Amino acid sequence: MSILVVGSVAFDDLKTPSEEAKNIVGGAATYFALSASHFTDVNIVAVVGNDFTEREKKIFDGRSIDVAGLETADGKTFRWGGEYNADLTKRTTLFTELGVFENFQPVIPDHYKQSKLVFLANIHPDLQVDVMNQVQNPGLIGADTMNYWIERTPKELAQMLAGIDVLVINDEEARQLAEVHNLVRAAAKILQMGPKTLVIKRGEYGVLCFREGERFATVSYPLETVIDPTGAGDSFAGGFMGYLATQGEVTDPVVRRAIIFGSVLGSFCVEDLGTRRLEQLQRDEVHERYQSFKELTDFASL
Ligand code: AMP
C-alpha cells in the first residue's frame, strides 16, 4: 500500500552545538518520505519555489518516492531556521518564511487519489484538510502539527483533527493543544477532538501512545552520539506510517510495532546533520536496529 504525504519541502538553516549549515534541503515531507520509503512507495504533495532546482530534487532520486505531486511555483521555497541549546533539549525557531506555501492550492495527481494511507505532515491545517478531502476513500489518515499552527490557526486545526485517525505530535504540542499539563489527561482531551489514536513523541525520553482501551510506552533508542534532532519527529512518522502500510490492518500489536519502527527511523535521523544519515541509510540497518530495540526493551520473555 502506498502512502500519500503532504507537508513542507524546505530549505533549512540549522545551528547545533557541533555543526551548522545553511540552505540545506529539509521539510517535514522530506524527512517523512526518506523514512517511509524503506517500507513502501511514497507520493509527495508539496510546493517548492524556482530556487529549488533539479540538483535539490535529487534527494528523492533512486528511492520509492514519487514527486509528480511536487509542484514548482514562481517564488521562494519555504524556509525555516532553528537553533539548539548545548544539550539539544531545546530548540528555538529563528525564522519561518512560508514563501510559495502561502498561495499553494494542492492538486492531487489522479494516480494519488486512491491512496489508502495518507499522512498530513506539519503544514497549514487548511492545506491538510484540502488534501484529505481530495483523497477518495482513504483507509487511514495520520497527521502532525506544531505550536506555530496551534497558536495561529486553532479553528482550522480543529477541523483537521475532526477528520483524522492518528495524531502524531510531541509532548509540548500535546500540552498546548489540550491546555493541560499532565500528558495522560491531555491525551484524553485530544482523543475527544477526533483522532482515535494519539502518539506523543517525547524526544530522547521516547513515545507514549493512547488508543481506546490501550496504552503503550517505549524509550527512545540510546545513542552514543546525537548531532541534530531536526526531522526526528517526521522520520518517526515516516517509519510509523511506513510500517502500517506493510500490514493489512491496524490492530494494537501492529501499532506497537509501528511505534518501534518509527523510533528506529527517528534514531537514525538524529545521528547526523539534516537528512545526511537518512540519505545513507540501508534497509538492513533499519531491521537490525529494530531487533536490537526488541532486546533492549524485553523484560518479560527472558
Ligand atoms: P521536526 O524537527 O520534526 O519538527 O521537523 C523539522 C522540519 O520541519 C524542518 O525541516 C522544517 O523545514 C519544517 N518546519 C518547521 N516549521 C514548520 C512549519 N511551521 N510548517 C511546516 N514545516 C515546518
XYZ file of C-alpha atoms and ligand atoms in Angstrom:
325
model
C 0.000 0.000 0.000
C 1.471 3.352 -0.975
C 1.353 6.462 1.226
C 0.439 9.976 0.190
C 2.159 12.695 2.212
C 1.520 16.425 2.165
C 3.877 18.717 4.037
C 6.755 21.102 3.745
C 9.701 20.625 1.437
C 12.074 23.284 2.610
C 15.419 24.995 2.827
C 16.616 24.893 6.426
C 19.308 26.802 8.310
C 20.435 24.680 11.235
C 22.640 25.559 14.207
C 23.622 22.757 16.549
C 26.408 22.827 19.175
C 28.639 20.738 16.894
C 27.646 21.743 13.363
C 25.965 24.457 11.351
C 24.542 24.554 7.853
C 22.574 26.962 5.699
C 20.132 26.292 2.838
C 20.049 22.550 3.214
C 17.085 20.570 1.923
C 14.677 19.788 4.744
C 10.980 19.998 5.451
C 8.603 17.653 7.178
C 7.553 15.854 3.971
C 11.191 15.314 3.009
C 12.124 13.585 6.288
C 8.866 11.646 6.225
C 9.348 10.414 2.656
C 13.001 9.415 3.123
C 11.979 7.340 6.151
C 8.738 5.805 4.875
C 10.333 4.830 1.548
C 12.160 1.993 3.368
C 8.759 0.308 3.728
C 6.603 1.307 0.764
C 6.060 3.751 -2.137
C 5.609 7.355 -1.070
C 3.810 10.025 -3.094
C 4.664 13.606 -2.148
C 2.260 16.535 -2.432
C 4.047 19.841 -1.804
C 5.271 23.004 -3.442
C 8.736 24.459 -3.895
C 9.889 27.710 -5.463
C 12.037 28.079 -8.550
C 15.093 28.333 -6.262
C 14.621 24.571 -5.667
C 16.368 23.161 -8.708
C 16.888 19.703 -10.211
C 20.009 19.469 -8.054
C 17.958 19.724 -4.852
C 15.315 17.320 -6.177
C 17.998 14.634 -6.468
C 17.460 13.879 -2.787
C 14.328 11.931 -3.847
C 16.023 10.035 -6.714
C 16.641 6.307 -6.631
C 14.112 5.709 -3.850
C 10.464 4.659 -3.778
C 9.418 8.318 -3.817
C 7.128 9.769 -6.494
C 7.393 13.543 -6.933
C 4.640 14.002 -9.540
C 2.758 15.970 -6.864
C 5.740 18.213 -6.049
C 4.806 21.459 -7.772
C 7.286 24.178 -8.650
C 5.761 27.645 -8.324
C 7.093 31.091 -9.073
C 8.599 32.392 -5.831
C 10.663 31.199 -2.907
C 10.744 27.789 -1.291
C 9.544 27.528 2.342
C 12.456 28.403 4.638
C 12.965 27.614 8.268
C 15.810 28.268 10.684
C 16.353 26.538 14.017
C 18.975 26.642 16.755
C 19.565 24.119 19.563
C 20.870 24.634 23.093
C 24.042 22.937 24.342
C 22.450 19.617 25.341
C 19.997 19.573 22.379
C 16.962 19.555 24.655
C 15.599 22.922 23.479
C 15.102 24.351 20.022
C 14.492 27.960 19.100
C 12.885 28.773 15.774
C 14.936 31.589 14.265
C 12.588 32.269 11.339
C 9.756 30.743 9.313
C 9.142 32.048 5.791
C 6.179 30.372 4.132
C 7.153 31.522 0.620
C 5.236 29.624 -2.069
C 3.263 27.714 0.577
C 1.307 30.928 1.217
C -0.686 30.591 -2.026
C -0.445 26.838 -2.503
C -3.568 25.071 -3.761
C -2.699 21.392 -3.706
C -3.801 19.444 -6.765
C -3.572 15.728 -6.142
C -2.444 13.820 -9.250
C -5.115 11.296 -10.311
C -2.918 8.309 -9.538
C -2.572 9.507 -5.903
C -6.312 9.839 -5.297
C -6.850 6.187 -4.467
C -4.219 6.266 -1.686
C -5.308 4.172 1.270
C -2.811 5.746 3.654
C -2.469 9.496 3.942
C -0.120 11.491 6.129
C -0.756 15.184 6.666
C 2.683 16.327 7.804
C 3.173 19.611 9.565
C 1.802 22.401 7.359
C -1.097 24.892 7.373
C -4.166 22.918 8.558
C -6.246 24.288 5.647
C -3.870 22.539 3.248
C -4.097 19.362 5.311
C -7.913 19.465 5.090
C -7.833 20.269 1.389
C -5.689 17.191 0.680
C -7.774 14.988 2.958
C -10.901 15.996 1.013
C -9.371 15.176 -2.357
C -8.434 11.603 -1.487
C -11.194 9.125 -2.286
C -11.972 6.690 0.448
C -8.735 6.700 2.478
C -8.282 3.789 4.898
C -6.218 5.675 7.452
C -5.267 9.333 7.839
C -2.406 10.343 10.089
C -1.361 13.896 10.871
C 1.138 16.081 12.666
C 1.064 19.753 13.601
C 3.127 22.173 15.679
C 2.920 25.165 18.057
C 3.069 27.559 15.073
C -0.354 26.325 13.845
C -1.825 25.657 17.332
C -1.269 29.349 18.113
C -2.196 30.890 14.772
C -4.932 28.697 13.265
C -6.877 26.930 16.056
C -10.195 26.758 14.147
C -8.647 25.279 11.016
C -6.726 22.851 13.200
C -9.921 21.677 14.922
C -11.405 20.902 11.509
C -8.335 18.882 10.557
C -8.350 16.948 13.859
C -12.002 16.027 13.405
C -11.210 14.180 10.167
C -8.146 12.116 11.071
C -7.459 8.689 12.603
C -3.981 9.117 14.103
C -2.327 12.245 15.520
C 1.451 12.186 15.965
C 2.715 15.193 17.960
C 5.326 15.979 20.582
C 4.684 16.397 24.301
C 4.878 20.184 24.276
C 2.365 20.362 21.444
C 0.031 17.919 23.200
C 0.062 20.089 26.330
C -0.514 23.241 24.307
C -3.308 21.713 22.233
C -5.158 20.288 25.246
C -4.285 23.200 27.540
C -3.489 20.604 30.191
C -0.019 19.909 31.579
C -0.475 16.270 32.601
C 0.036 14.143 29.478
C -2.428 11.410 30.427
C -5.170 13.972 30.884
C -4.053 15.918 27.816
C -4.285 12.708 25.781
C -7.829 12.003 26.956
C -8.827 15.517 25.878
C -7.152 15.238 22.472
C -8.826 11.883 21.766
C -12.131 13.779 22.129
C -11.099 16.116 19.293
C -11.203 13.437 16.591
C -8.213 11.076 16.360
C -8.723 7.507 17.585
C -5.008 7.049 18.191
C -2.669 9.601 19.724
C 1.088 9.161 19.551
C 3.062 11.567 21.730
C 6.759 11.912 20.900
C 8.887 12.808 23.904
C 12.254 13.336 22.226
C 15.043 11.459 23.971
C 12.505 10.078 26.504
C 10.618 8.002 23.949
C 6.996 7.729 22.931
C 3.594 7.377 24.588
C 0.604 6.034 22.688
C -3.052 6.269 23.679
C -5.927 4.474 21.943
C -9.293 3.362 23.208
C -8.604 0.792 25.933
C -4.875 0.654 25.115
C -1.727 2.422 26.214
C 1.814 1.785 25.082
C 5.099 3.373 26.038
C 8.642 2.969 24.832
C 12.033 4.558 25.385
C 13.967 6.117 22.545
C 16.972 4.183 21.245
C 20.065 5.008 23.349
C 22.705 6.582 21.108
C 26.297 7.449 21.853
C 26.316 10.427 19.503
C 23.448 12.763 18.692
C 24.219 15.531 16.229
C 20.939 17.128 15.156
C 17.363 16.379 16.275
C 15.821 18.205 13.265
C 13.371 15.984 11.444
C 13.331 13.255 14.096
C 9.576 13.656 14.538
C 8.883 13.459 10.817
C 11.205 10.476 10.463
C 9.351 8.820 13.331
C 6.064 9.433 11.488
C 7.591 8.033 8.273
C 8.710 4.821 9.949
C 5.413 4.530 11.828
C 3.161 5.031 8.779
C 5.547 3.062 6.556
C 5.228 0.007 8.759
C 1.426 0.378 8.941
C 1.406 0.345 5.134
C 3.017 -3.097 5.128
C 0.293 -4.540 7.384
C -3.260 -5.330 6.343
C -4.922 -3.993 9.457
C -4.346 -1.544 12.279
C -4.551 -3.568 15.491
C -2.971 -2.792 18.872
C 0.068 -5.066 18.265
C 0.582 -3.581 14.777
C 0.506 -0.060 16.238
C 3.064 -1.094 18.885
C 5.463 -2.424 16.254
C 4.892 0.669 14.095
C 5.916 2.823 17.063
C 9.170 0.879 17.364
C 9.888 1.236 13.618
C 9.116 4.951 13.966
C 11.556 5.180 16.857
C 14.187 3.355 14.792
C 13.912 5.871 11.937
C 13.925 8.814 14.379
C 17.078 7.441 15.992
C 18.916 7.243 12.661
C 17.821 10.750 11.696
C 19.498 12.404 14.700
C 22.853 10.730 14.102
C 23.898 13.370 11.583
C 23.032 16.867 10.398
C 19.792 17.372 8.466
C 18.926 14.473 6.160
C 22.529 13.232 5.851
C 22.140 9.983 7.796
C 18.760 9.157 6.246
C 20.213 9.569 2.771
C 22.804 6.872 3.530
C 20.510 4.561 5.456
C 20.093 0.977 4.212
C 17.061 -1.227 4.778
C 19.042 -3.939 6.607
C 20.237 -1.338 9.133
C 16.587 -0.494 9.861
C 15.791 -4.144 10.590
C 18.964 -4.674 12.634
C 18.122 -1.746 14.893
C 14.529 -2.987 15.231
C 15.910 -6.314 16.525
C 18.236 -4.516 18.858
C 15.274 -2.430 20.134
C 13.433 -5.656 20.858
C 16.293 -6.929 23.017
C 16.687 -3.557 24.693
C 13.095 -3.345 25.880
C 12.338 -7.009 26.581
C 11.714 -7.671 30.253
C 9.102 -10.402 30.070
C 10.358 -13.254 27.918
C 13.819 -13.913 29.480
P 10.851 18.422 13.224
O 12.263 18.549 13.711
O 10.388 17.014 13.108
O 9.912 19.303 13.984
O 10.820 18.963 11.717
C 11.718 19.884 11.211
C 11.290 20.293 9.817
O 10.022 20.936 9.861
C 12.268 21.268 9.211
O 12.945 20.637 8.144
C 11.410 22.466 8.767
O 11.657 22.820 7.418
C 9.980 22.015 8.956
N 9.131 23.074 9.553
C 9.458 23.922 10.570
N 8.432 24.761 10.850
C 7.431 24.452 10.000
C 6.081 24.957 9.788
N 5.583 25.985 10.502
N 5.331 24.376 8.817
C 5.831 23.360 8.099
N 7.064 22.831 8.237
C 7.871 23.366 9.179
